[in-house]
mmCIF file of C-alpha atoms in Angstrom:
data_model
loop_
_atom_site.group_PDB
_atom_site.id
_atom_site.type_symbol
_atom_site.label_atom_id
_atom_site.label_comp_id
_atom_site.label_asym_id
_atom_site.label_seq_id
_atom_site.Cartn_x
_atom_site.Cartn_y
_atom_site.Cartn_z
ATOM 1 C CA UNK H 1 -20.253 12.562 -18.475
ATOM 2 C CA UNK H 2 -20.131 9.133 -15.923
ATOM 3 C CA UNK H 3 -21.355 9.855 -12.447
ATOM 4 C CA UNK H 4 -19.825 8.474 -9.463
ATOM 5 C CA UNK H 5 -21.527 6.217 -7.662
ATOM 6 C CA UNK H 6 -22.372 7.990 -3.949
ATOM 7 C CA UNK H 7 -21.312 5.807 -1.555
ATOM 8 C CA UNK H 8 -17.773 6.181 -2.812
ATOM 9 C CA UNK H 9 -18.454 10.069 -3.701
ATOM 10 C CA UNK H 10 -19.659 10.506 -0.353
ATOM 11 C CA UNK H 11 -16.146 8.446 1.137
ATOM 12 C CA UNK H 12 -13.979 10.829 -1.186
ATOM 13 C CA UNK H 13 -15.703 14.039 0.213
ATOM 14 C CA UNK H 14 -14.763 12.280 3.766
ATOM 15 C CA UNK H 15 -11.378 12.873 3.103
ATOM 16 C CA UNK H 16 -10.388 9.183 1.736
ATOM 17 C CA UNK H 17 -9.195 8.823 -0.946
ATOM 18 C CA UNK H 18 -9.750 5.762 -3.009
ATOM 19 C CA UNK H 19 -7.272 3.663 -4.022
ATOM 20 C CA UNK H 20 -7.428 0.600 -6.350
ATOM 21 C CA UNK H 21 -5.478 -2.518 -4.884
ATOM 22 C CA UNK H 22 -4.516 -4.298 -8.205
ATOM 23 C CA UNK H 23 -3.125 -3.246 -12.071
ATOM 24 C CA UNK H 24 -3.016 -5.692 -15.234
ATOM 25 C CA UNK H 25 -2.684 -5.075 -18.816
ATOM 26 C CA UNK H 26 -5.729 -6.384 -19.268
ATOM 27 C CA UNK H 27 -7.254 -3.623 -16.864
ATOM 28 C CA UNK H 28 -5.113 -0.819 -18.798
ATOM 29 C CA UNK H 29 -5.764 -2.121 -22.432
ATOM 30 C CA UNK H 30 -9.502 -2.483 -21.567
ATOM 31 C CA UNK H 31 -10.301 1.017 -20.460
ATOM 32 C CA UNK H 32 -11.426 -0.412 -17.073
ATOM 33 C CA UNK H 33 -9.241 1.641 -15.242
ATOM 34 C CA UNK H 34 -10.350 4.706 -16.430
ATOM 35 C CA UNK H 35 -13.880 3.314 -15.772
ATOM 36 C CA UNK H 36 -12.971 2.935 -12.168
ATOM 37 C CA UNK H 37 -11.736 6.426 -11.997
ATOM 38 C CA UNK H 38 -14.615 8.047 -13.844
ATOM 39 C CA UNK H 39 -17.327 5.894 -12.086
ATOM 40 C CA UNK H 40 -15.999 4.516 -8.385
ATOM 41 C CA UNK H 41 -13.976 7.706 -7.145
ATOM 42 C CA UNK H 42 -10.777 5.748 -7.680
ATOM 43 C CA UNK H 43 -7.776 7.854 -7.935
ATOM 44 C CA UNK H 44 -4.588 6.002 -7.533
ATOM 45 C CA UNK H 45 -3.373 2.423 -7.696
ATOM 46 C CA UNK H 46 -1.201 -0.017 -6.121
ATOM 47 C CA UNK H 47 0.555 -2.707 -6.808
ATOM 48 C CA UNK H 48 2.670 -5.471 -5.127
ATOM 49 C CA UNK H 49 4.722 -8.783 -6.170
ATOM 50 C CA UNK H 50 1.176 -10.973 -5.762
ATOM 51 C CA UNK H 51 -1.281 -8.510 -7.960
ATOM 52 C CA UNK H 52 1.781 -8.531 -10.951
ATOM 53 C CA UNK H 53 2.062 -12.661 -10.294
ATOM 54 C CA UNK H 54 -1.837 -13.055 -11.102
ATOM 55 C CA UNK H 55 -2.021 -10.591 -13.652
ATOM 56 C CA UNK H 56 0.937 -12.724 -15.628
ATOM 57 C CA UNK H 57 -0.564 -16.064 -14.719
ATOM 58 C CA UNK H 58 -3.256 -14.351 -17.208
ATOM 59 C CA UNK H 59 -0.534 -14.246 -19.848
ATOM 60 C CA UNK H 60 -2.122 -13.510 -23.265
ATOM 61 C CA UNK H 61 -1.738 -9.756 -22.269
ATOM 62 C CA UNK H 62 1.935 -10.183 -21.913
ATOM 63 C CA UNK H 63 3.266 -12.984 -24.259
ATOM 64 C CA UNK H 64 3.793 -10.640 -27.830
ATOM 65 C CA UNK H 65 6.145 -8.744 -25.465
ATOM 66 C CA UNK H 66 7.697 -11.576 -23.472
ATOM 67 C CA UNK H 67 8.589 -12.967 -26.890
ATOM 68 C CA UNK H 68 10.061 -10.155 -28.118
ATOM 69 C CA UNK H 69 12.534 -9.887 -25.267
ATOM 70 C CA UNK H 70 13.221 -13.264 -25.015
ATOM 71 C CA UNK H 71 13.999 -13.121 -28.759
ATOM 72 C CA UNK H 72 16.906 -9.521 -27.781
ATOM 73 C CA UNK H 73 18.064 -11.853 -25.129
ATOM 74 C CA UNK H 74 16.651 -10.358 -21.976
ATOM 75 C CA UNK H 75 17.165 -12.610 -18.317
ATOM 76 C CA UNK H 76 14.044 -13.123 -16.175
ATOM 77 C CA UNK H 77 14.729 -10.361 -13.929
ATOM 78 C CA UNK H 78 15.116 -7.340 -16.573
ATOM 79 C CA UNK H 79 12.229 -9.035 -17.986
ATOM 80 C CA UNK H 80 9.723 -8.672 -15.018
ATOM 81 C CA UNK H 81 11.570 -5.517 -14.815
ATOM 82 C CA UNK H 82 10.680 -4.207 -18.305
ATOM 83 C CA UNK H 83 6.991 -5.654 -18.285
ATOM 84 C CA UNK H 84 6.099 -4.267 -14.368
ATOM 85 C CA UNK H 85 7.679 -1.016 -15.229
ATOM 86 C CA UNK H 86 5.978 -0.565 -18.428
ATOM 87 C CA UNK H 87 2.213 -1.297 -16.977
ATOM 88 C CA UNK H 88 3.340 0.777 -13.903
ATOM 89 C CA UNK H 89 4.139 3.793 -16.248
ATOM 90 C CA UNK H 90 0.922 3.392 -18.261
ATOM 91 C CA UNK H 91 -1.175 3.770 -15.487
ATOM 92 C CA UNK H 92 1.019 6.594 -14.115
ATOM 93 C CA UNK H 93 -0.349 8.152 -17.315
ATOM 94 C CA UNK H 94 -3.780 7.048 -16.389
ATOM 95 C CA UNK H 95 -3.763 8.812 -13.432
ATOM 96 C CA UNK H 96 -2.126 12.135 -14.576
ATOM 97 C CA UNK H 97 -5.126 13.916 -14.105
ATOM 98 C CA UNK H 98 -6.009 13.443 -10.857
ATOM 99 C CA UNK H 99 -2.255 13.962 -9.870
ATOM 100 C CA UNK H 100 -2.568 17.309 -11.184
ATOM 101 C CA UNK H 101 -5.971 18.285 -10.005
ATOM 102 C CA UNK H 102 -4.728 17.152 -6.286
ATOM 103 C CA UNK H 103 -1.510 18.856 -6.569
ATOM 104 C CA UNK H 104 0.304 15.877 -6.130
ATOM 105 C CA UNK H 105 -1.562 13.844 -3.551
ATOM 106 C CA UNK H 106 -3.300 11.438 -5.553
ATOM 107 C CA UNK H 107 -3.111 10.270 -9.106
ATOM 108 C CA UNK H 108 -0.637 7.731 -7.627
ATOM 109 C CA UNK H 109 1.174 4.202 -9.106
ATOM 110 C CA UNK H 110 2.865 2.490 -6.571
ATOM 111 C CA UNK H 111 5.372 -0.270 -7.586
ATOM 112 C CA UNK H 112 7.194 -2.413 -4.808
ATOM 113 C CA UNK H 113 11.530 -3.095 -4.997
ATOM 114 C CA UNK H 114 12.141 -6.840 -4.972
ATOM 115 C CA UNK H 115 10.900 -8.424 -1.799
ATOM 116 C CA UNK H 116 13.913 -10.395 -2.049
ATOM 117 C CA UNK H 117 15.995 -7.302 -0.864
ATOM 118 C CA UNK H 118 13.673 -6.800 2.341
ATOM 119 C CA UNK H 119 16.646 -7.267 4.773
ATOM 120 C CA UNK H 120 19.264 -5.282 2.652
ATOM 121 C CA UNK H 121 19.076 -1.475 3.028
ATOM 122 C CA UNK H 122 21.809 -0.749 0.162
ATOM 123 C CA UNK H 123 20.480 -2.767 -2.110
ATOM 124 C CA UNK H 124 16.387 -1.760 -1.802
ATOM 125 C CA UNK H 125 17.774 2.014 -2.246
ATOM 126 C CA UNK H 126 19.675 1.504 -5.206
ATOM 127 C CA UNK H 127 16.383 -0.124 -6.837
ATOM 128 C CA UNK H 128 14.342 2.529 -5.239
ATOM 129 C CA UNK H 129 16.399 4.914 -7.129
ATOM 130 C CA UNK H 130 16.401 2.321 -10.161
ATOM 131 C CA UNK H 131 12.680 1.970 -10.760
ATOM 132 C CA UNK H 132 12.232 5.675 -10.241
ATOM 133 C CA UNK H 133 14.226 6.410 -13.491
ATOM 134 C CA UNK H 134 12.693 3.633 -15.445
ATOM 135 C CA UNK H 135 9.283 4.748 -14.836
ATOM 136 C CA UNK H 136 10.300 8.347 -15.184
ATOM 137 C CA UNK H 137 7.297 9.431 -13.823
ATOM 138 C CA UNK H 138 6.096 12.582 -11.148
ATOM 139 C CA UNK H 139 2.975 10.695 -10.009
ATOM 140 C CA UNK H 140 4.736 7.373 -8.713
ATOM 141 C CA UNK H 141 5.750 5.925 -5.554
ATOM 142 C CA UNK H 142 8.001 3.147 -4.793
ATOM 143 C CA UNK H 143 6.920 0.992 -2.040
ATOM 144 C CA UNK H 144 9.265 0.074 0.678
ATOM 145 C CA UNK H 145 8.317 -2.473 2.901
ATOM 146 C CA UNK H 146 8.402 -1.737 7.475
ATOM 147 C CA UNK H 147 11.103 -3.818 7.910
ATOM 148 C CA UNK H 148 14.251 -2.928 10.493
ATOM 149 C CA UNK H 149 16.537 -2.844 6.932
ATOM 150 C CA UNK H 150 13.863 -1.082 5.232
ATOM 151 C CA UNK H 151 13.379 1.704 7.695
ATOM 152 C CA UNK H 152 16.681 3.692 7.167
ATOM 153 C CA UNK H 153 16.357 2.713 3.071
ATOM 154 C CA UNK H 154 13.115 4.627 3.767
ATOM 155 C CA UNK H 155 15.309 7.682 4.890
ATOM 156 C CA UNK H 156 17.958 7.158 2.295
ATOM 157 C CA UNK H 157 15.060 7.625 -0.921
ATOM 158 C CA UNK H 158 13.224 10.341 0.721
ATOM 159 C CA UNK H 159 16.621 12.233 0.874
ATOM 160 C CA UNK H 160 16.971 11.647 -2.694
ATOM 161 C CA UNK H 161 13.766 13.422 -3.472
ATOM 162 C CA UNK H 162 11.602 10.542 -4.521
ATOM 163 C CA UNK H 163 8.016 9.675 -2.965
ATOM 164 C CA UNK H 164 7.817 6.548 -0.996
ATOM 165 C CA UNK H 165 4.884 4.269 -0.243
ATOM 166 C CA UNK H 166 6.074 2.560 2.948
ATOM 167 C CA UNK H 167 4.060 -1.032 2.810
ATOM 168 C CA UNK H 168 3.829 -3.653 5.396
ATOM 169 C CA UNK H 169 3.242 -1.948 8.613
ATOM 170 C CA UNK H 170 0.892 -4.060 11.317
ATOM 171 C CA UNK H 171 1.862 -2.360 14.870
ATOM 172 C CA UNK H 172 1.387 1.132 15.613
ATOM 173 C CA UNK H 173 5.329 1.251 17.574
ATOM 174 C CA UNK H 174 6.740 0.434 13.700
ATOM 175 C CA UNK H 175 4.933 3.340 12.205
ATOM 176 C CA UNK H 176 5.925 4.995 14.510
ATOM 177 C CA UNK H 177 9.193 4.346 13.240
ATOM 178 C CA UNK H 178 8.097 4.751 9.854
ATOM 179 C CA UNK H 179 7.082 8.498 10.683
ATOM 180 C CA UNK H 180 10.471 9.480 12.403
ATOM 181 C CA UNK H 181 12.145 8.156 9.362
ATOM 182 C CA UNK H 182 9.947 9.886 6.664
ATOM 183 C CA UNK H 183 10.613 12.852 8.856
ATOM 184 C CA UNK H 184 14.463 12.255 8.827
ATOM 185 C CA UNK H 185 14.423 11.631 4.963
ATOM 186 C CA UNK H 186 12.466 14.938 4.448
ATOM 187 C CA UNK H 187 15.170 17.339 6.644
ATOM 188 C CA UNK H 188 17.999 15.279 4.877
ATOM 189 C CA UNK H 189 16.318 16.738 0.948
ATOM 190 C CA UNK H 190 15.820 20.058 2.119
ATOM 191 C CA UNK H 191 19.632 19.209 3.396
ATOM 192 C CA UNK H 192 20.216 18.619 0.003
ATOM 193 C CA UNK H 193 18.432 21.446 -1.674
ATOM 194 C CA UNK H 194 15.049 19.514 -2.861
ATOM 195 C CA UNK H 195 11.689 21.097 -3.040
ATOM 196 C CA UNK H 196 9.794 19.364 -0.188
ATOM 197 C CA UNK H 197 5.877 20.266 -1.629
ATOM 198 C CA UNK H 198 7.314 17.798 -4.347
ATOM 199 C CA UNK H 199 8.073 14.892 -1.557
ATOM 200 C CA UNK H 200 5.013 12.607 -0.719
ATOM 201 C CA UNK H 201 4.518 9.393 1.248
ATOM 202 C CA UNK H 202 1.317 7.204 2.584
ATOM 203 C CA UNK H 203 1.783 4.595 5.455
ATOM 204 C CA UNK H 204 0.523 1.165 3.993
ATOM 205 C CA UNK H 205 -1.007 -0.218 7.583
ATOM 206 C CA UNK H 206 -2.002 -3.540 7.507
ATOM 207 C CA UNK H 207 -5.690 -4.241 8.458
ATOM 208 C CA UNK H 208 -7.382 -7.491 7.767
ATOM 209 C CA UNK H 209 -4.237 -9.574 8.074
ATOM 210 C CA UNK H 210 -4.539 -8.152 11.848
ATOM 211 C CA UNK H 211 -7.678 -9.451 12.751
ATOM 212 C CA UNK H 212 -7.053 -13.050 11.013
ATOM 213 C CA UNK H 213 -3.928 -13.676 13.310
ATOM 214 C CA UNK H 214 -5.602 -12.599 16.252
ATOM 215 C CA UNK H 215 -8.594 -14.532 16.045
ATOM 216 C CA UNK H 216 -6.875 -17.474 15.548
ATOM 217 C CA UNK H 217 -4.846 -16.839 18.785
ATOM 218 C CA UNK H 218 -8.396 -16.046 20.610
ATOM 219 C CA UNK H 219 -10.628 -19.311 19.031
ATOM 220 C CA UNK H 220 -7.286 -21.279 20.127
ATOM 221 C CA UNK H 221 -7.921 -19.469 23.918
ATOM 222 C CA UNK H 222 -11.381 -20.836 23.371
ATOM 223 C CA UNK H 223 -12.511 -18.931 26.633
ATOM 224 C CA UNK H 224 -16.020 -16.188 26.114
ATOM 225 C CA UNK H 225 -13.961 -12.986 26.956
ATOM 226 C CA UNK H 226 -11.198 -14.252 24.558
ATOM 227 C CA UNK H 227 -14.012 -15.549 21.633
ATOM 228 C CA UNK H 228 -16.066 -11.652 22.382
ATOM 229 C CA UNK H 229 -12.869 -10.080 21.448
ATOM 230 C CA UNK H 230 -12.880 -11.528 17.415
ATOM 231 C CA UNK H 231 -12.922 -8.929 14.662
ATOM 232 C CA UNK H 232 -12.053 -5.925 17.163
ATOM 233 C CA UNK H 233 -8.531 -6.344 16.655
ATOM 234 C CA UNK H 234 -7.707 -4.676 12.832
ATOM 235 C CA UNK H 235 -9.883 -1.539 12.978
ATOM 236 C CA UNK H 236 -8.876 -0.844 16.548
ATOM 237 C CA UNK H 237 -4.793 -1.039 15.706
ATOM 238 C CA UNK H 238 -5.563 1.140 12.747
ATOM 239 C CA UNK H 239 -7.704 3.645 14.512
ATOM 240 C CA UNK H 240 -4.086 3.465 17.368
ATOM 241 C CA UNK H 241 -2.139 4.678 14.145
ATOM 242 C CA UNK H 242 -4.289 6.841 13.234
ATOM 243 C CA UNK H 243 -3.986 8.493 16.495
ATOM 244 C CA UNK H 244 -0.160 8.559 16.527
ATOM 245 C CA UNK H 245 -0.515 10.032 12.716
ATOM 246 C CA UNK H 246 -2.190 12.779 14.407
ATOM 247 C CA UNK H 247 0.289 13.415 17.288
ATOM 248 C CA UNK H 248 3.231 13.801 14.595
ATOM 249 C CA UNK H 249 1.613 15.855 11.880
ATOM 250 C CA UNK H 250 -0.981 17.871 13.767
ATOM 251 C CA UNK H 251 0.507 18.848 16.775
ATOM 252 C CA UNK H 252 4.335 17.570 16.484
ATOM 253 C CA UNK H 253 6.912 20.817 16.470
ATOM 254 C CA UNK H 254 9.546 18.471 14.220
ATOM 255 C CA UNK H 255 6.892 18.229 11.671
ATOM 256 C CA UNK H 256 5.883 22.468 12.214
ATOM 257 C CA UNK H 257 9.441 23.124 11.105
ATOM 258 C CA UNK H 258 9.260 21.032 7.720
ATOM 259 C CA UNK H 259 5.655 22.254 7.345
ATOM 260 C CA UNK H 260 7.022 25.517 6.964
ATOM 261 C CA UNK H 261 9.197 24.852 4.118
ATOM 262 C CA UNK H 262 6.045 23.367 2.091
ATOM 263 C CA UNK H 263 6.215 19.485 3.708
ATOM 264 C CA UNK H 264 3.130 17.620 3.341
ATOM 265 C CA UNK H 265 1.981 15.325 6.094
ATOM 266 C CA UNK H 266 2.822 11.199 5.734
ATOM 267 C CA UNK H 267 -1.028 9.723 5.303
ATOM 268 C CA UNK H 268 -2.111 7.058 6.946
ATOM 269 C CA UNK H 269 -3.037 4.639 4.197
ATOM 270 C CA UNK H 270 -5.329 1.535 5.163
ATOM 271 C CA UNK H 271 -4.212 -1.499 3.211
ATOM 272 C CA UNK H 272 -5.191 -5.197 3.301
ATOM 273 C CA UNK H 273 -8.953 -4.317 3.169
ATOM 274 C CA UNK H 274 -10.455 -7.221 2.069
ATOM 275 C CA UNK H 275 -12.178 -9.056 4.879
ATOM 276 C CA UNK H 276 -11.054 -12.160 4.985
ATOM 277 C CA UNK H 277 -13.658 -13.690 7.687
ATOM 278 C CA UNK H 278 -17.281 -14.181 5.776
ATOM 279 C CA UNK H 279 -18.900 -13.259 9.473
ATOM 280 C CA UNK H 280 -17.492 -10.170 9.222
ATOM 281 C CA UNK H 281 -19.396 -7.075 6.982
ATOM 282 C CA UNK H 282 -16.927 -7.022 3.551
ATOM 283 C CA UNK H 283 -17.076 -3.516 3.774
ATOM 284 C CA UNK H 284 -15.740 -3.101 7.528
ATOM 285 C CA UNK H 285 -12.482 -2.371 6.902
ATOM 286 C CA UNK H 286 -13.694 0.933 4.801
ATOM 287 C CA UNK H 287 -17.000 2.259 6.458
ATOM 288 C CA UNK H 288 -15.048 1.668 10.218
ATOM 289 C CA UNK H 289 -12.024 3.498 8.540
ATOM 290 C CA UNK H 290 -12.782 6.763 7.662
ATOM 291 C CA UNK H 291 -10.946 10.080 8.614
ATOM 292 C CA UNK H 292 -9.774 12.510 6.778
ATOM 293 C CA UNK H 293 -6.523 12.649 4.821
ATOM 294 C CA UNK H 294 -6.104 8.863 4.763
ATOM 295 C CA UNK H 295 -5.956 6.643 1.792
ATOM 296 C CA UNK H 296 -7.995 2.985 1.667
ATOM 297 C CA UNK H 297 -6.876 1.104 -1.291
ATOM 298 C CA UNK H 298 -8.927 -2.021 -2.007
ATOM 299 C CA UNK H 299 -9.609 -4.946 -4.081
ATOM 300 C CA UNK H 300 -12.060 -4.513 -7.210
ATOM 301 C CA UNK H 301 -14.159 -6.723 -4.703
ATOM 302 C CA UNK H 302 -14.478 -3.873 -1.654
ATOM 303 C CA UNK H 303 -14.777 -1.246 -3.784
ATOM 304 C CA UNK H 304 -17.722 -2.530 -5.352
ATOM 305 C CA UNK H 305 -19.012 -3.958 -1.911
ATOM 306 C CA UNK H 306 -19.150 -0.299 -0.897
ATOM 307 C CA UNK H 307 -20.757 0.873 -3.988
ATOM 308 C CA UNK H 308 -23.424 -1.179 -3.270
ATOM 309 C CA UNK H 309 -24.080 -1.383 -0.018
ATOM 310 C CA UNK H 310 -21.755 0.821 2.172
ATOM 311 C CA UNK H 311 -22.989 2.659 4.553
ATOM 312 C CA UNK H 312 -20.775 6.396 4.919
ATOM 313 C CA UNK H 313 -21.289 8.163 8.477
ATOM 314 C CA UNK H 314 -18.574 10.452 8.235
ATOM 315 C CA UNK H 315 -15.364 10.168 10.770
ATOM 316 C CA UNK H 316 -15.264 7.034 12.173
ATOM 317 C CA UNK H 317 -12.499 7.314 13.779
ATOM 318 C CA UNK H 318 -12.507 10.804 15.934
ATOM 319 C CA UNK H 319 -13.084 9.909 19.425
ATOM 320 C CA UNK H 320 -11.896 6.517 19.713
ATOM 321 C CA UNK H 321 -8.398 6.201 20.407
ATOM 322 C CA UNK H 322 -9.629 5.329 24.465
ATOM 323 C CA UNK H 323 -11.737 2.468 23.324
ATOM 324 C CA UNK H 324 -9.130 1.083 20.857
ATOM 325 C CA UNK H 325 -6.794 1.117 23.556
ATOM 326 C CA UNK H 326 -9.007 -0.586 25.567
ATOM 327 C CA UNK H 327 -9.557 -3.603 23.156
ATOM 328 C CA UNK H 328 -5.654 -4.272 23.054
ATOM 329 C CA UNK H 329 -5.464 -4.308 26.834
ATOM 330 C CA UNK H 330 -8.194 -6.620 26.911
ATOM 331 C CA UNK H 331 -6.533 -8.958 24.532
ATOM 332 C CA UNK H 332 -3.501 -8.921 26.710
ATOM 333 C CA UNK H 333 -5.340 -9.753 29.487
ATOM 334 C CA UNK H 334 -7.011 -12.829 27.968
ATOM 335 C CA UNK H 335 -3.358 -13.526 27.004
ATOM 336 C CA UNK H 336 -2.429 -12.580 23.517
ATOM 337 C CA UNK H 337 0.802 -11.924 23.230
ATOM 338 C CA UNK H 338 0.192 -8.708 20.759
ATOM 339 C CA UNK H 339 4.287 -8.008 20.005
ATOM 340 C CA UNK H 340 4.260 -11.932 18.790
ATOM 341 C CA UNK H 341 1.461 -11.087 16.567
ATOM 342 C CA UNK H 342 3.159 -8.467 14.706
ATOM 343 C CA UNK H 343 6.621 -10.212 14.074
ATOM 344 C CA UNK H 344 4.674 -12.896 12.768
ATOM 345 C CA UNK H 345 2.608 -10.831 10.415
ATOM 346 C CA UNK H 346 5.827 -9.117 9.271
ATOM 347 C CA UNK H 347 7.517 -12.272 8.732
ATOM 348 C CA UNK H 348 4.502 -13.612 6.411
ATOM 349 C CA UNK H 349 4.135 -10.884 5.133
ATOM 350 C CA UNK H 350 7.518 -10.568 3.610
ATOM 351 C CA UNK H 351 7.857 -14.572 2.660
ATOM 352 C CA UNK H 352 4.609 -14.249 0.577
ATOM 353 C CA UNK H 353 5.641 -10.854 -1.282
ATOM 354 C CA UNK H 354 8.997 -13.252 -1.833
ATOM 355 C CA UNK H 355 7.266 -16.753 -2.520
ATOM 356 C CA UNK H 356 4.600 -14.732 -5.136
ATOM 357 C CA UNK H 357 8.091 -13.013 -6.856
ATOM 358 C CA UNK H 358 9.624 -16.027 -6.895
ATOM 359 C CA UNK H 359 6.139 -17.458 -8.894
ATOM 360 C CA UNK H 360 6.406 -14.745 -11.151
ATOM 361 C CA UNK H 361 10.078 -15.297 -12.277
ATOM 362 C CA UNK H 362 9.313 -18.617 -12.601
ATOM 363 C CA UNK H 363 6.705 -18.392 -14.758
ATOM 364 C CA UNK H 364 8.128 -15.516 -16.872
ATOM 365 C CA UNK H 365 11.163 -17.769 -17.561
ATOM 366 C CA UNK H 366 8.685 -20.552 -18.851
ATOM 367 C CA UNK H 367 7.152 -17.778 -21.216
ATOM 368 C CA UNK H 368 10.579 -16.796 -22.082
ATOM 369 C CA UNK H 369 12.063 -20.496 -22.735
ATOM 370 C CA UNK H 370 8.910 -21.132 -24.675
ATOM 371 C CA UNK H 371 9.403 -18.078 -26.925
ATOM 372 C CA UNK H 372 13.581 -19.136 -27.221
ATOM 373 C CA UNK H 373 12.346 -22.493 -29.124
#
């Protein structure tokens, strides 16, 4: 029997759960990712357009398939489609056991609709509801990116019954929004007649990607209240969301009434962990994180950063809603203009989801013109 290594035993009995930010053939076909679950705690997986681009870019995993599509005539898009599906669905089967032994909370795949279809509500529901047949299984969730089309899509596929990973959040106001509409999608299924205990969703907030867009803004300031303020900026926003998490589902009456009918709670699920700043620890985005019923999914990288080396105090974040506050009001003050920062970090964030998508069509179609010949 493996043991788990205690630093990430010790995060799991914390109340995080431990997600895996990256899938590949190569990872299924090798038995790593049962290695991860067995050994690191990990119990679910996500995925997004720039973890399926670099695990094709590795292409021996994929080309005997490729070929054999290319040769029944498949396009570049139900290519992708088949190949992302297929790994998606493998490691939903992975994962079965933990989905079972958490009733339904973890044992999680999530796969992402085309970026391309960020700004179209129609269209990202009718994949939503596409990819949900195709991978025909209980333990996924489709990720649905924060963005003002994506929030009543959000609604829409909820409604239907199907779990949702809503990805791309950065400011606390937007999950806000993200909440009301997981909330509106969950009175519209019991509308329709659909068991809500069946019905689960995790907030993707944005962490790292916070902190690199601020500092920037405060080295550019150049003054020493603006320069003390560096690194403060991604755990304190999360910590804010955190907080508003616990306004809706803990104490908010529109949530009681759902609750009632067997709803589970939205969690708060920390993404973009990887520090990006070599200054800062590489496991802050984890140890500074923790509270229960939240998810932290991470690069191979941070979860073996905090196998080795990560220090688990319990809650982190109880008790510091004040002093997160007080970090954004101090970056106003030394004149960061916060809503700016967010827009911006949407807007990247959706351009490189699109320009890594575009990178994988592009090379599929070179595997698939190669294979025509």
């Amino acid at each position: 029997m493996s043991t788990q290594n205690p630093n990430l035993a010790a995060l799991s009995a914390a109340g995080v759960s431990v997600w895996l930010d990256d899938l590949s053939r190569q990872r299924l076909q090798s038995g790593n990712l049962q290695e991860l679950i067995d050994t690191k705690s990990v119990v679910g997986v996500t995925t997004n357009p720039s973890i399926f681009q670099k695990a094709f870019a590795d292409g021996d995993s994929y080309s005997k398939q490729i070929a054999e599509l290319a040769e029944r005539g498949a396009d570049v898009d139900a290519t992708v489609r088949t190949v992302t599906t297929d790994d998606v669905r493998d490691a939903c089967d992975v994962l079965r056991r933990e989905w079972e032994a958490s009733d339904g909370v973890d044992g999680r795949v999530s796969i992402e609709v085309d970026p391309r279809l960020a700004a179209e509500t129609d269209k990202t529901v009718a994949q939503a509801v596409e990819l949900w047949k195709i991978v025909d299984r209980p333990n996924l969730f489709i990720k649905i990116p924060a963005t003002k089309a994506g929030i009543p899509a959000i609604t829409s596929v909820l409604a239907e019954g199907i779990s949702v990973n809503v990805t791309l959040i950065f400011s606390v106001a937007r999950h806000r929004e993200v909440m009301d509409a997981y909330l509106a999608g969950l009175e519209k299924a019991r509308e329709a007649g659909h068991d809500l205990s069946k019905i689960h969703s995790v907030a993707s907030f944005f962490v790292s990607r916070v902190d690199t867009e601020i500092d920037k803004r405060l080295e550019k300031i150049g003054t020493p209240d603006a320069l003390a303020l560096r690194g403060q900026a991604g755990v304190a926003n999360a910590r804010l969301a955190y907080a508003a998490y616990q306004e809706v589902f803990e104490d908010g009456p529109r949530f009681q009434a759902l609750k009632a009918d067997g709803a589970r709670v939205q969690r708060p699920l920390w993404a973009s962990t990887g520090v990006k700043n070599p200054d800062y620890s590489d496991t802050l985005y984890v140890t500074e994180l923790v509270a229960p019923f939240t998810v932290n999914t991470m690069p191979e990288k941070t979860i073996d950063a905090v196998a080795d080396h990560g220090i688990i105090t319990g809650n982190t974040i109880a008790g510091t809603a004040e002093a997160s506050q007080a970090v954004f009001d101090k970056l106003s003050a030394v004149g960061v203009d916060v809503t700016d920062v967010f827009v911006v970090l949407e807007n990247e964030g959706v351009d490189k989801f699109v320009e890594s998508w575009t990178e994988l069509l592009d090379e599929t179609q070179k595997q698939l013109s190669s294979s025509d010949k």
